[in-house]
XYZ file of C-alpha atoms in Angstrom:
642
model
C 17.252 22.918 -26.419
C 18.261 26.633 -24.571
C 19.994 28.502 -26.985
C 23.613 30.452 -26.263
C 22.353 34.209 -25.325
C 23.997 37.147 -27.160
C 25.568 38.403 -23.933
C 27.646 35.501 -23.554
C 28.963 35.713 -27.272
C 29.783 39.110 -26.344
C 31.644 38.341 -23.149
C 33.278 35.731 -25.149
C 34.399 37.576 -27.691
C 36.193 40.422 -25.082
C 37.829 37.290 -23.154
C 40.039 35.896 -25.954
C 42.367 32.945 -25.491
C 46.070 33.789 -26.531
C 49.152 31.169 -27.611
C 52.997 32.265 -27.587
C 54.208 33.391 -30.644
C 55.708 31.064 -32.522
C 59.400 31.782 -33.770
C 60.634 32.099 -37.032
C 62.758 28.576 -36.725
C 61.852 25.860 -35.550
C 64.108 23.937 -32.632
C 65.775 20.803 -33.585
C 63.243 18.561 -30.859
C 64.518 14.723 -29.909
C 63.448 11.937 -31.863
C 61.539 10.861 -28.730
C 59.215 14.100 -28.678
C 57.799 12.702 -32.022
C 58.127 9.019 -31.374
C 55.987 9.665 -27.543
C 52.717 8.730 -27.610
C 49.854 11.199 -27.005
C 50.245 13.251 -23.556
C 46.121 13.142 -23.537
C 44.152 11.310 -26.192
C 40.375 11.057 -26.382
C 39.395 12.529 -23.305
C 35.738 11.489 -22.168
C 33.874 13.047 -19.277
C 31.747 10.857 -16.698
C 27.825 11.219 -17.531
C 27.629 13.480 -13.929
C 30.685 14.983 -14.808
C 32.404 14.984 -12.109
C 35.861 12.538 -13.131
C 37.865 12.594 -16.495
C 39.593 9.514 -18.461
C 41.807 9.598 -21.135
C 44.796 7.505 -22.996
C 48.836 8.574 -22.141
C 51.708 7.965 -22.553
C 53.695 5.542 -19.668
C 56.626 4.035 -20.318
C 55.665 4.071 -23.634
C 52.404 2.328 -23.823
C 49.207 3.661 -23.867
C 47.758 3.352 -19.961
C 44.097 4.490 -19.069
C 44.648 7.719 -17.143
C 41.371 8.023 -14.581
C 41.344 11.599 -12.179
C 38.442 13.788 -10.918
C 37.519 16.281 -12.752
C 38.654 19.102 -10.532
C 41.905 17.049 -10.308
C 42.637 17.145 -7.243
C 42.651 13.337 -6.072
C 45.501 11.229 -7.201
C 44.830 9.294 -10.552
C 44.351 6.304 -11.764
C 46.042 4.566 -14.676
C 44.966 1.303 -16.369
C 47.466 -0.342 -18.070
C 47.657 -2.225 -21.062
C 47.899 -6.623 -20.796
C 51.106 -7.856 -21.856
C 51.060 -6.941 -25.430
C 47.431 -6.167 -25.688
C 46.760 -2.487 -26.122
C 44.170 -0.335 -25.284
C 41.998 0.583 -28.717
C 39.360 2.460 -27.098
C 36.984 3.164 -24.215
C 33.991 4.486 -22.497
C 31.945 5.905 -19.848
C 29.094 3.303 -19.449
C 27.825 4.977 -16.138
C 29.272 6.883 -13.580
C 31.166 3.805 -12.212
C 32.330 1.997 -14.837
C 34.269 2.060 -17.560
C 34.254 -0.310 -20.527
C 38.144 -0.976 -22.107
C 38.447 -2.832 -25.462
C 42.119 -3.992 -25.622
C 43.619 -5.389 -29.361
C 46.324 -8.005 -29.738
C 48.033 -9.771 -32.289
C 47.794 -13.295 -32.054
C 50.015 -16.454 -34.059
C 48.155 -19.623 -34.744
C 49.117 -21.517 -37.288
C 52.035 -19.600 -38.712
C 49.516 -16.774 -39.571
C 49.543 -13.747 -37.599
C 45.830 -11.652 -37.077
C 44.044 -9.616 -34.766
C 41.838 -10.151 -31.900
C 40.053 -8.112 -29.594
C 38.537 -8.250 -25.931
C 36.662 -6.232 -24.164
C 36.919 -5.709 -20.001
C 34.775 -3.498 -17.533
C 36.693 -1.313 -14.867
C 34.916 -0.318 -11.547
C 36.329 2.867 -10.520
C 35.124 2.939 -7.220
C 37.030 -0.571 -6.540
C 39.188 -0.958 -9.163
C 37.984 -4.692 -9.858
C 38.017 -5.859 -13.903
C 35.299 -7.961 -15.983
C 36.080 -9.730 -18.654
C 33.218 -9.167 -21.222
C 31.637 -12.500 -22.457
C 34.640 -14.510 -22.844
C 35.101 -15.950 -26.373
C 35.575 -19.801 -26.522
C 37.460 -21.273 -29.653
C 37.004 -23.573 -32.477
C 39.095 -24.978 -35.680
C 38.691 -21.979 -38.207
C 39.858 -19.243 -35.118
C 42.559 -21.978 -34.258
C 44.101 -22.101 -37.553
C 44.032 -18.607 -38.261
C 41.581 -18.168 -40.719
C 39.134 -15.983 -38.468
C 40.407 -12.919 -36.392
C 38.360 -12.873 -32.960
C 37.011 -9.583 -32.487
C 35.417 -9.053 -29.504
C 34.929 -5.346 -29.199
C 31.884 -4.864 -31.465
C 29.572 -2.619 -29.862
C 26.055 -2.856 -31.192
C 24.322 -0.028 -28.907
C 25.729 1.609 -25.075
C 21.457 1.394 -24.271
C 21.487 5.640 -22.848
C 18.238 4.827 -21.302
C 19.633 1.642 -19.509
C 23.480 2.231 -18.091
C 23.840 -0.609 -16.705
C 23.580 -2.956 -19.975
C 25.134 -2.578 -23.426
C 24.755 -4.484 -26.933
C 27.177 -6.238 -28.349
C 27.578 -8.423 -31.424
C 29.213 -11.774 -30.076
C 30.893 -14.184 -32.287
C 30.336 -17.280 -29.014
C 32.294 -19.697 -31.083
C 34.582 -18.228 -33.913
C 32.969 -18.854 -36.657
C 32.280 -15.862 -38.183
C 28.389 -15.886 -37.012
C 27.805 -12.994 -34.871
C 24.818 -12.861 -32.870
C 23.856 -9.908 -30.357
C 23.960 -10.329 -26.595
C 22.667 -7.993 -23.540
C 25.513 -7.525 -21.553
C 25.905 -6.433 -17.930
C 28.543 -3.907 -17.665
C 29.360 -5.099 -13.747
C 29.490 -9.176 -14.653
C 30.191 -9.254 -17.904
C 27.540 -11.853 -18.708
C 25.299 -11.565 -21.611
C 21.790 -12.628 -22.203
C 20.759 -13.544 -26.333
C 19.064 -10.726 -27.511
C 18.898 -11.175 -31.282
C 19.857 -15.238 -32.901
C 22.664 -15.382 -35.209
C 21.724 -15.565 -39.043
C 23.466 -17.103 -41.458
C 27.109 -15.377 -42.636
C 25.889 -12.202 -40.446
C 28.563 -10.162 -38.605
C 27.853 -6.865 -37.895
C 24.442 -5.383 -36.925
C 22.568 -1.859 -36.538
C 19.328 -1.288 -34.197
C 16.364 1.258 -34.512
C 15.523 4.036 -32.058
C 13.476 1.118 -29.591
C 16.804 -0.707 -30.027
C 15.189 -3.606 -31.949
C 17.754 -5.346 -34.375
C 16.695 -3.838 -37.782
C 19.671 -4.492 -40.365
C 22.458 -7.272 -40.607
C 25.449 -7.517 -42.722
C 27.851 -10.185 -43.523
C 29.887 -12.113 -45.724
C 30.207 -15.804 -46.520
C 30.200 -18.971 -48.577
C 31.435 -16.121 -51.076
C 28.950 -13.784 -51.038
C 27.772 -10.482 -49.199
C 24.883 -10.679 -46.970
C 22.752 -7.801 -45.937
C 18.676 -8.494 -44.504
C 16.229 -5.612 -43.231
C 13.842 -6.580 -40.589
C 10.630 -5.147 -42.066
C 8.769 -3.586 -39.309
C 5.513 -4.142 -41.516
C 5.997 -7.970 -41.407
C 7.878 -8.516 -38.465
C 9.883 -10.296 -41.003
C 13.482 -10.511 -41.826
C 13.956 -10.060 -45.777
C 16.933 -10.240 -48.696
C 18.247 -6.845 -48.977
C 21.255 -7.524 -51.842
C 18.438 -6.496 -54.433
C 17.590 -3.280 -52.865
C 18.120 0.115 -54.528
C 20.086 1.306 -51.369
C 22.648 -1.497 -51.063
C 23.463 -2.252 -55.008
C 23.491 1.953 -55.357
C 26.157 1.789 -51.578
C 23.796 3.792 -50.327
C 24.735 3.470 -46.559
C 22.414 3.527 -43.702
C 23.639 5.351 -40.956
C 20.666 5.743 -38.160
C 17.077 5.545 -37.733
C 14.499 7.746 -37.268
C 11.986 6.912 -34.722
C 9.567 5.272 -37.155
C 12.272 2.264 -38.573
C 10.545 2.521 -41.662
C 13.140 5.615 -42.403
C 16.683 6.149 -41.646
C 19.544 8.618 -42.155
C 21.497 7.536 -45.060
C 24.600 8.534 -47.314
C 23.781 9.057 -50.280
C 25.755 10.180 -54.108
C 23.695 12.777 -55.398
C 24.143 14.336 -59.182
C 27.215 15.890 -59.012
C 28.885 12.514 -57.623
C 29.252 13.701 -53.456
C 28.042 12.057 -51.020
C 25.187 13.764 -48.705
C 22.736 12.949 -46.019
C 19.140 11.799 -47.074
C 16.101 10.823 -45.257
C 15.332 6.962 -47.133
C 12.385 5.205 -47.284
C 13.739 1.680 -46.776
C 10.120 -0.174 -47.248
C 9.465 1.791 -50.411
C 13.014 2.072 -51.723
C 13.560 5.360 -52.185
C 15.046 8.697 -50.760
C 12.506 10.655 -49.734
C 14.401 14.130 -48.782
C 17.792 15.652 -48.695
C 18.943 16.474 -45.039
C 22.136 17.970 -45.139
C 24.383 18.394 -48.250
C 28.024 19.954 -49.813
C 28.279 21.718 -53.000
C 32.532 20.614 -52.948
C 32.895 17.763 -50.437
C 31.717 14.336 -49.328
C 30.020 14.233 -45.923
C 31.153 11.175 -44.239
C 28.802 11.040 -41.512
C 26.796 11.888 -38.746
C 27.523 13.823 -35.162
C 24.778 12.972 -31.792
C 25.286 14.908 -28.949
C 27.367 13.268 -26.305
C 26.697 10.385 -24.523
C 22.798 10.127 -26.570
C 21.722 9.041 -29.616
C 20.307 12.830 -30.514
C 21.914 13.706 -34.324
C 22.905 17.431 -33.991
C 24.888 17.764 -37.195
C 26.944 15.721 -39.959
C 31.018 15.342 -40.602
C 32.838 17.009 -43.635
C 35.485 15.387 -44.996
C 37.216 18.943 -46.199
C 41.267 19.954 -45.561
C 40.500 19.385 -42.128
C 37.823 17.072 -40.888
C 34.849 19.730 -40.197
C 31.328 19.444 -38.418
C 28.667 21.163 -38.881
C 26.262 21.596 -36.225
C 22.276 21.198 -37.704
C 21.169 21.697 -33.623
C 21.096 25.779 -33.161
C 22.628 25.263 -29.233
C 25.450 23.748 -30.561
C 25.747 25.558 -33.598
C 25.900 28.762 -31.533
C 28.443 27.657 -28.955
C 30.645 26.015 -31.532
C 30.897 29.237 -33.875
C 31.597 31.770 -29.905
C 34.401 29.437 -29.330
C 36.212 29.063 -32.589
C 36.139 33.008 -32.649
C 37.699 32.988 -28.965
C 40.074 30.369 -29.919
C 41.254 32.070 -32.856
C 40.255 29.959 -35.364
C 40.279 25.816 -35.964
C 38.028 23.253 -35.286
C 36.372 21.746 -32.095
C 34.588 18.958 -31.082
C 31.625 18.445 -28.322
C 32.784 15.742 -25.935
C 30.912 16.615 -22.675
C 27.679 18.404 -21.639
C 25.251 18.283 -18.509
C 21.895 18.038 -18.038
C 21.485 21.416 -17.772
C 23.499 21.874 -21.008
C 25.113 24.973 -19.011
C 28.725 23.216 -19.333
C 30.443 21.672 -22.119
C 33.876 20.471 -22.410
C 35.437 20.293 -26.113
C 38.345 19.148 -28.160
C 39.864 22.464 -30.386
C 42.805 21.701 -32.581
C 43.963 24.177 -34.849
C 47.043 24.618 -37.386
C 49.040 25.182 -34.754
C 47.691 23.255 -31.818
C 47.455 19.522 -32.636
C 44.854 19.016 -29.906
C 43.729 20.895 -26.466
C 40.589 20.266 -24.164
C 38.529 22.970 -22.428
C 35.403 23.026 -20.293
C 33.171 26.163 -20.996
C 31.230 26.936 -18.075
C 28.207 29.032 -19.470
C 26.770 30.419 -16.053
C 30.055 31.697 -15.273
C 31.242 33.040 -18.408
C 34.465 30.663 -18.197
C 36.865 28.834 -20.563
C 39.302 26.532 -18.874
C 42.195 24.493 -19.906
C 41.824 21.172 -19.139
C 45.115 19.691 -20.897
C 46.987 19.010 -24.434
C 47.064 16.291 -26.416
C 51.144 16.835 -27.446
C 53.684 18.224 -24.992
C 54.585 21.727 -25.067
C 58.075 21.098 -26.997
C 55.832 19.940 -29.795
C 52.938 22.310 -30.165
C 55.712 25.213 -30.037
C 57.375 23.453 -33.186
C 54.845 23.133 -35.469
C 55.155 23.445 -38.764
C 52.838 24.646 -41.215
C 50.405 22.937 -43.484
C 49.285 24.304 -46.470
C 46.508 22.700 -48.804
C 47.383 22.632 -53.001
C 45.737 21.416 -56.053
C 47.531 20.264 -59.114
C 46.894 18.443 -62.467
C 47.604 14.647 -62.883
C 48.713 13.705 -66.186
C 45.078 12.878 -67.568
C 43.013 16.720 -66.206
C 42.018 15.228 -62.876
C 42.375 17.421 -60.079
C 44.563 16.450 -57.391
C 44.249 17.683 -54.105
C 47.628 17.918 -51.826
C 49.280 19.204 -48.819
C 52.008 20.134 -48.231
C 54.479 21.085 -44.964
C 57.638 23.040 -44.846
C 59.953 23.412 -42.647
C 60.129 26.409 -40.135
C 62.152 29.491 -41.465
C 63.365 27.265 -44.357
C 61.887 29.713 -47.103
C 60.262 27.104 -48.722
C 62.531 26.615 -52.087
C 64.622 24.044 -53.382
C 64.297 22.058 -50.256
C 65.084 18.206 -49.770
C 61.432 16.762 -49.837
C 59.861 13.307 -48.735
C 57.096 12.273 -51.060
C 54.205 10.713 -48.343
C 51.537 8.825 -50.043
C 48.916 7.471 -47.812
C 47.675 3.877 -46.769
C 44.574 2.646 -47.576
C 43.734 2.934 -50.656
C 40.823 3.932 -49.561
C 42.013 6.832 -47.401
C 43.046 10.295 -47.034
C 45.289 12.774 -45.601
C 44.074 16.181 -44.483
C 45.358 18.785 -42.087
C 45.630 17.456 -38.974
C 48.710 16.589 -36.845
C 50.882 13.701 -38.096
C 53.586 12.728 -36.355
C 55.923 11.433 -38.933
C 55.462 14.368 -41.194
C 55.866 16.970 -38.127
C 59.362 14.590 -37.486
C 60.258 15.444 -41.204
C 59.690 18.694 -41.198
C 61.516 19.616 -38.257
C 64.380 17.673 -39.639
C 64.492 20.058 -42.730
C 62.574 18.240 -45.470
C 59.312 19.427 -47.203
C 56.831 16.400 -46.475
C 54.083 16.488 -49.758
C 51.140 14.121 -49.639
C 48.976 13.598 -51.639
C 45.359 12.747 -51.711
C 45.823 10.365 -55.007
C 42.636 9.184 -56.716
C 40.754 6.380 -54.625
C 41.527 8.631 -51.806
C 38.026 9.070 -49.899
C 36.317 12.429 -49.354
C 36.036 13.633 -52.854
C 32.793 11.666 -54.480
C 31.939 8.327 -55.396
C 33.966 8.585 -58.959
C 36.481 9.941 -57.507
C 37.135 7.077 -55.061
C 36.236 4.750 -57.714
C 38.444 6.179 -60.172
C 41.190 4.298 -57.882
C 39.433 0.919 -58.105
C 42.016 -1.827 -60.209
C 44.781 0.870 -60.242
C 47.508 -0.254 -58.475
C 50.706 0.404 -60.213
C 48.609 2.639 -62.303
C 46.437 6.062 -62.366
C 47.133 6.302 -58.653
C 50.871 5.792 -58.777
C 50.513 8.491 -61.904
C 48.954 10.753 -59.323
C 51.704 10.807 -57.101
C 54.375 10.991 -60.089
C 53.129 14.192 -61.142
C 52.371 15.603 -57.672
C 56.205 15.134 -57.626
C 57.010 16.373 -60.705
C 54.542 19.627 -60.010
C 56.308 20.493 -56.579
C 59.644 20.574 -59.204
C 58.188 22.634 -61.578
C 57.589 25.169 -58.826
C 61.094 25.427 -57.102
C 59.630 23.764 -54.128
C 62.079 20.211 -53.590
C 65.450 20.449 -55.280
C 64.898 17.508 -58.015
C 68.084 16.025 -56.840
C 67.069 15.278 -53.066
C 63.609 13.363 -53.266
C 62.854 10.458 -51.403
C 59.067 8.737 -51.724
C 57.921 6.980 -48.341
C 54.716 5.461 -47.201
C 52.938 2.739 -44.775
C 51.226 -0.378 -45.886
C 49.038 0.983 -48.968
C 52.352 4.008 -49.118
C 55.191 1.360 -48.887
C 53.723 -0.082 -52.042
C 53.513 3.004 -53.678
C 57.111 3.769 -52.583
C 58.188 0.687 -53.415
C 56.425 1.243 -56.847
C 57.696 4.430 -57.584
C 60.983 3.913 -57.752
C 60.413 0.703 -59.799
C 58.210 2.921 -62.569
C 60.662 5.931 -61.653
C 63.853 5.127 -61.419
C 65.644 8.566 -62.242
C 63.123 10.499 -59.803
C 63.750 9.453 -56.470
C 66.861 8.969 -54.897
C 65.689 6.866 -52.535
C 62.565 5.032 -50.891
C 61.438 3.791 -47.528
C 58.260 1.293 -46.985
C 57.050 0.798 -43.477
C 54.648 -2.470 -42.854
C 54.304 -2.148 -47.117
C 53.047 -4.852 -49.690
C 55.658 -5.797 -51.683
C 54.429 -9.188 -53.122
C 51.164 -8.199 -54.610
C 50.133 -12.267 -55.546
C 51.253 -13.130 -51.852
C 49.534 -10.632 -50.205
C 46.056 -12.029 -52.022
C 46.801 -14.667 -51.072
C 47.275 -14.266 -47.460
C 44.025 -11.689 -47.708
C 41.777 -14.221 -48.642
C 41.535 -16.627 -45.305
C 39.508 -13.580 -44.247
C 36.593 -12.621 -44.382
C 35.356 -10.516 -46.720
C 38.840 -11.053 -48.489
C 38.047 -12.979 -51.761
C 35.769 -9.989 -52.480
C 38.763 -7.086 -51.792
C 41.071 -8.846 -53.654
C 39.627 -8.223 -56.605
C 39.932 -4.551 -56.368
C 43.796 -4.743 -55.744
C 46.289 -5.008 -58.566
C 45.836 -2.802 -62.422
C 43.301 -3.515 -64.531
C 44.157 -5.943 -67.746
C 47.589 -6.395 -66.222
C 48.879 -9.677 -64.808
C 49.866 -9.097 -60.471
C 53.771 -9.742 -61.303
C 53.600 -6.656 -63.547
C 52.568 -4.312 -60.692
C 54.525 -5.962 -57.815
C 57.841 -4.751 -56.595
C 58.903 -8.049 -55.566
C 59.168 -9.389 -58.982
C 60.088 -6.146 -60.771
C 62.940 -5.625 -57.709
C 65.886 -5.823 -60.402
C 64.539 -2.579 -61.974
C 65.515 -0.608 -58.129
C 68.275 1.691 -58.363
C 68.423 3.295 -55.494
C 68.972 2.445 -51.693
C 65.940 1.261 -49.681
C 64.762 1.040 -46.385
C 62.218 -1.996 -45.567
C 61.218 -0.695 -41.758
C 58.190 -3.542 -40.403
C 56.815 -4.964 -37.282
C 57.015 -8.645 -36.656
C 53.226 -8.442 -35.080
C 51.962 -6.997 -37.815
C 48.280 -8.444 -38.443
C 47.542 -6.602 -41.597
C 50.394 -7.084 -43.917
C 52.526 -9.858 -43.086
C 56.336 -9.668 -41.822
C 57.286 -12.029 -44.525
C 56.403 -9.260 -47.176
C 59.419 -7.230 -46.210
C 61.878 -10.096 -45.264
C 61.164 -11.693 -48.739
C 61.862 -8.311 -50.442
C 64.480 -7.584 -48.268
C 66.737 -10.758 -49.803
C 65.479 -10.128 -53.163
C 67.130 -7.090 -53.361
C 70.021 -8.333 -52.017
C 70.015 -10.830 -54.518
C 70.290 -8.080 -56.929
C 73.064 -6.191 -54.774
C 71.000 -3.211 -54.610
C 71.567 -1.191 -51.373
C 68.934 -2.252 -48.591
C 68.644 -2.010 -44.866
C 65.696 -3.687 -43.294
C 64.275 -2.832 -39.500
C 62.683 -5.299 -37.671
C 60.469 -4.040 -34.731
C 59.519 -6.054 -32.631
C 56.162 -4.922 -30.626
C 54.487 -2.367 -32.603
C 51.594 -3.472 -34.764
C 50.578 -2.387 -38.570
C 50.000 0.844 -37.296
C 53.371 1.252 -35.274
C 51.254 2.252 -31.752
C 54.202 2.266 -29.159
C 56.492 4.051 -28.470
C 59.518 1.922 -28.967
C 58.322 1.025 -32.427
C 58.007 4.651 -33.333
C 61.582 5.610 -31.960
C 63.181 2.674 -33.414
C 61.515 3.283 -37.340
C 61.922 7.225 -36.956
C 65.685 6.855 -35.702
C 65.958 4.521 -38.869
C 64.535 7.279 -41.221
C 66.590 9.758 -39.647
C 69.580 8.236 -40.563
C 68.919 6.735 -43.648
C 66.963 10.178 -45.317
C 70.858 11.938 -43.560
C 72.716 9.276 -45.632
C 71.139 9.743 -49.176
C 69.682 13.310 -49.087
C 71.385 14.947 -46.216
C 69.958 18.294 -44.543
């Protein structure tokens, strides 16, 4: 790989890029400015370069936005089907895209996801449908969620085919097909075993591990490339250790993997998976998990590894890149940035930067020419000039554990005894971190302090860590977010009189929970798409699958489900609620916030529910995210005011 000359830094460095200041207050922005999806989201380059697509914002849904590069032609935009949205795309070849769309569908009285896939021609506009699914009992009644969009491998060294794992007749059995991009017909290229769902390929794009789940058990087989032979891999060091393999090395015998070392993080090792065994350390934190892998674009070439720090960081192993990146974040003043785009001549790149203040902006670096040039943001210009700040905190939960948090304040507000919304994420098994969020950018310009925090069984900070969340509903992890409440009091932050705790799915139950376990600490509480019934929502999990098996890390250890569940500790509520949920939601039902919703009427404690009606779990229009932030708006003006 050609490496960036010194010269270039130079010129680089004597050529920075400069924002407008921001001011000392922030404007009072519509509702809609937050609500709006995504001016520009996940722009991709065409493998010549020469035409742009991304997703946008029209009339509120997110349409496929298609223009040459230089943009000068008119675009195109791709919309989404009826209530099928666009999830995610890509360049297969310079002439087509391939468009995955998601969609809740009802059968049965049980709501779930599914997922199709369709090619676009550019040069005639003309769809495929990608192997078109055919149905059975179990995906009629509901109990199995038709995914379609499971991409195996896009084939770099053959455009105009792609692998994909096919599930032909909804049972849960995926098998992989070969599918033409232009007809969407697929040829078998690896039988369906028993319970198997998802796959992973070597380098020579032979199928090389399956996973599954079924008949109440995890599957996971290796195909041995000594035998030729597919074998039992549940008794393996790597898979009862959740050591996760991530990509192989030319010789399938070894593979990237991620890995807890000694002091409980996560890194990347080379493992041995014939003889069992990790054989090096590749890359590695002394602080942080890394989470995974980065290939250059559009190839299968790893050039450096994800950090899951404040922000979401790569590293770049590759010197080119390593280079490049570190010129432009100087130039840019700081931030992070992503590699979307190079050439064959690896003399242009085009990269996502985001920083602090700038929730997301493309650029193409031209290196022959010693040019940077704006290409377009993510957010509208209202919104980037509004931004408030996010700082990263660490406190004590009740027990020594260190709690990592962050926290934003409002413009010019001083940042002292300030009404504050207590944001716990979903998940469990998530994180927050410092990147743009449109709710807690809406709260802050509305005058509240917005504190979330990274609770344990958040990701990102070691296996124990993560674990430490496992069976603690109700629990340790609603103890982490009581005294990340009671530490922002303690230092003059939010004005102990004006709290409200608020959360989606995973957040609404803490929210939900808090003020159960808390009733003299928060004033009020909002859930959006939150479990309320924790015995119902088992129940509903397991016609999934995979479900029976995450059930049993939900609810508190040695406690019976009633104990932990808002729905059946609702008489203990004393103050006003808002219940905000989407009828389509596939992940946690409607029916947990209507059911709530009456028994807190039964109990004549204040409580305004919001239906929305097209929206999803994770509220992904734009009329579901103006109705829900309208409804926090008013409610947060109506119990803690301004």
């Amino acid at each position: 790989m050609r490496y960036f000359p010194a010269l270039i830094i130079l010129c680089l460095f004597y050529t920075p890029v400069s924002y407008a200041a921001p001011s000392d207050k922030a404007k009072l922005l519509p509702v809609l400015a937050y609500a709006k999806l995504p001016h520009a989201k996940a722009l991709k380059v065409s493998p010549n370069g020469t035409m742009t697509a991304y997703l946008s914002s029209i009339k509120g849904r997110k349409h496929l936005v298609i223009k040459n590069a230089n943009g000068i032609n008119n675009p195109k935009a791709v919309p989404p089907v009826k209530k099928a949205d666009i999830i995610w795309f890509k360049w297969i070849n310079d002439s087509y895209l391939l468009i995955a769309y998601r969609y809740t569908e009802l059968n049965w009285g049980h709501r779930h996801a599914e997922s199709r896939m369709l090619s676009y021609n550019v040069n005639t506009g003309k769809f495929a449908l990608m192997m078109e699914p055919k149905m059975n009992s179990a995906a009629a009644s509901g109990r199995v969620g038709n995914i379609q969009d499971g991409i195996v491998s896009f084939l770099p060294d053959d455009p105009d085919h792609f692998l994909m794992a096919y599930d032909r007749n909804g049972k849960g059995r995926y098998m992989i097909e070969k599918v033409n991009v232009a007809t969407g017909y697929g040829k078998l290229y690896e039988s369906p075993r028993p319970y198997v769902q998802s796959w992973k390929v070597d380098k020579q794009h032979q199928a090389r591990l399956a996973y599954g789940y079924g008949n109440h058990h995890f599957v996971a087989e290796y195909n041995n490339p000594k035998t030729g032979e597919w074998q039992d891999a549940t008794q393996s060091n790597w898979y009862k250790n959740d050591i996760e393999i991530l990509h192989f090395f030319a010789d399938p015998r070894f593979a990237y993997a991620r890995h807890q070392q000694a002091n409980g993080l996560n890194a990347i090792v080379k493992y041995d998976l014939i003889d069992d065994r990790a054989t090096e350390t590749l890359f590695s934190h002394d602080k942080l998990d890394i989470s995974g892998l980065v290939y250059a674009p559009g190839t299968e070439t790893v050039i450096g590894y994800r950090i899951n720090g404040d922000h979401p960081t790569i590293q770049y192993s590759d010197p080119y890149y390593r280079k490049i990146s570190k010129a432009l974040i100087q130039v840019l003043g700081g931030g992070w940035l992503k590699f979307i785009y190079h050439n064959k001549e690896l003399d242009v790149v085009v990269i996502r930067h985001e920083s602090l203040t700038q929730p997301g902006t493309f650029y193409r670096f031209n290196k022959t020419k010693l040019t940077l040039d704006h290409i377009i943001n993510e957010r509208v210009d209202s919104v980037n000039d509004n931004m408030a700040l996010t700082t990263a905190h660490d406190y004590q939960a009740r027990d020594g554990l260190t709690i990592r948090a962050f926290l934003t304040l409002p413009k010019g507000s001083g940042g002292k005894g300030l009404p504050t919304i207590i944001l716990p994420h979903g998940g469990p098994s998530s994180r927050d971190d410092l990147s743009y969020d449109y709710e807690v950018q809406f709260l802050a310009n509305r005058g509240y302090a917005v504190f979330r925090p990274n609770f344990r069984g958040s990701t990102g900070y070691g296996e124990s860590f993560q674990k430490a969340g496992s069976h603690q509903w109700g629990g340790a992890m609603q103890d982490d977010v009581t005294d990340g409440t009671h530490w922002l009091i303690d230092q003059g932050i939010a004005d102990p009189a004006r709290i409200c705790i608020m959360g989606g799915s995973y957040g609404g139950y803490a929210a939900l929970m808090g003020v159960v376990r808390e009733p003299d600490l928060y004033k009020c509480a909002i859930s959006i798409n939150g479990v309320s019934n924790i015995p119902d929502m088992k129940a509903n999990d397991k016609r999934f699958i995979g479900g029976r098996a995450w059930t049993k890390r939900m609810g508190l250890l040695g406690v019976n489900d009633k104990e932990i569940s808002p729905y059946h500790r609702a008489r203990e509520i004393k103050v006003p609620i808002l219940l905000i949920h989407a009828k389509d939601d596939p992940r946690v039902p409607y029916a947990q916030s209507s059911s709530m919703y009456r028994r807190l009427k039964k109990y004549k404690i204040p409580v305004t529910k919001v239906k929305v009606k097209n929206g999803d779990h994770f509220l992904d229009t734009e009329e579901s995210r103006l109705k829900s932030l309208r409804a926090i708006e008013a409610f947060l003006s109506n119990n803690l005011g301004r």
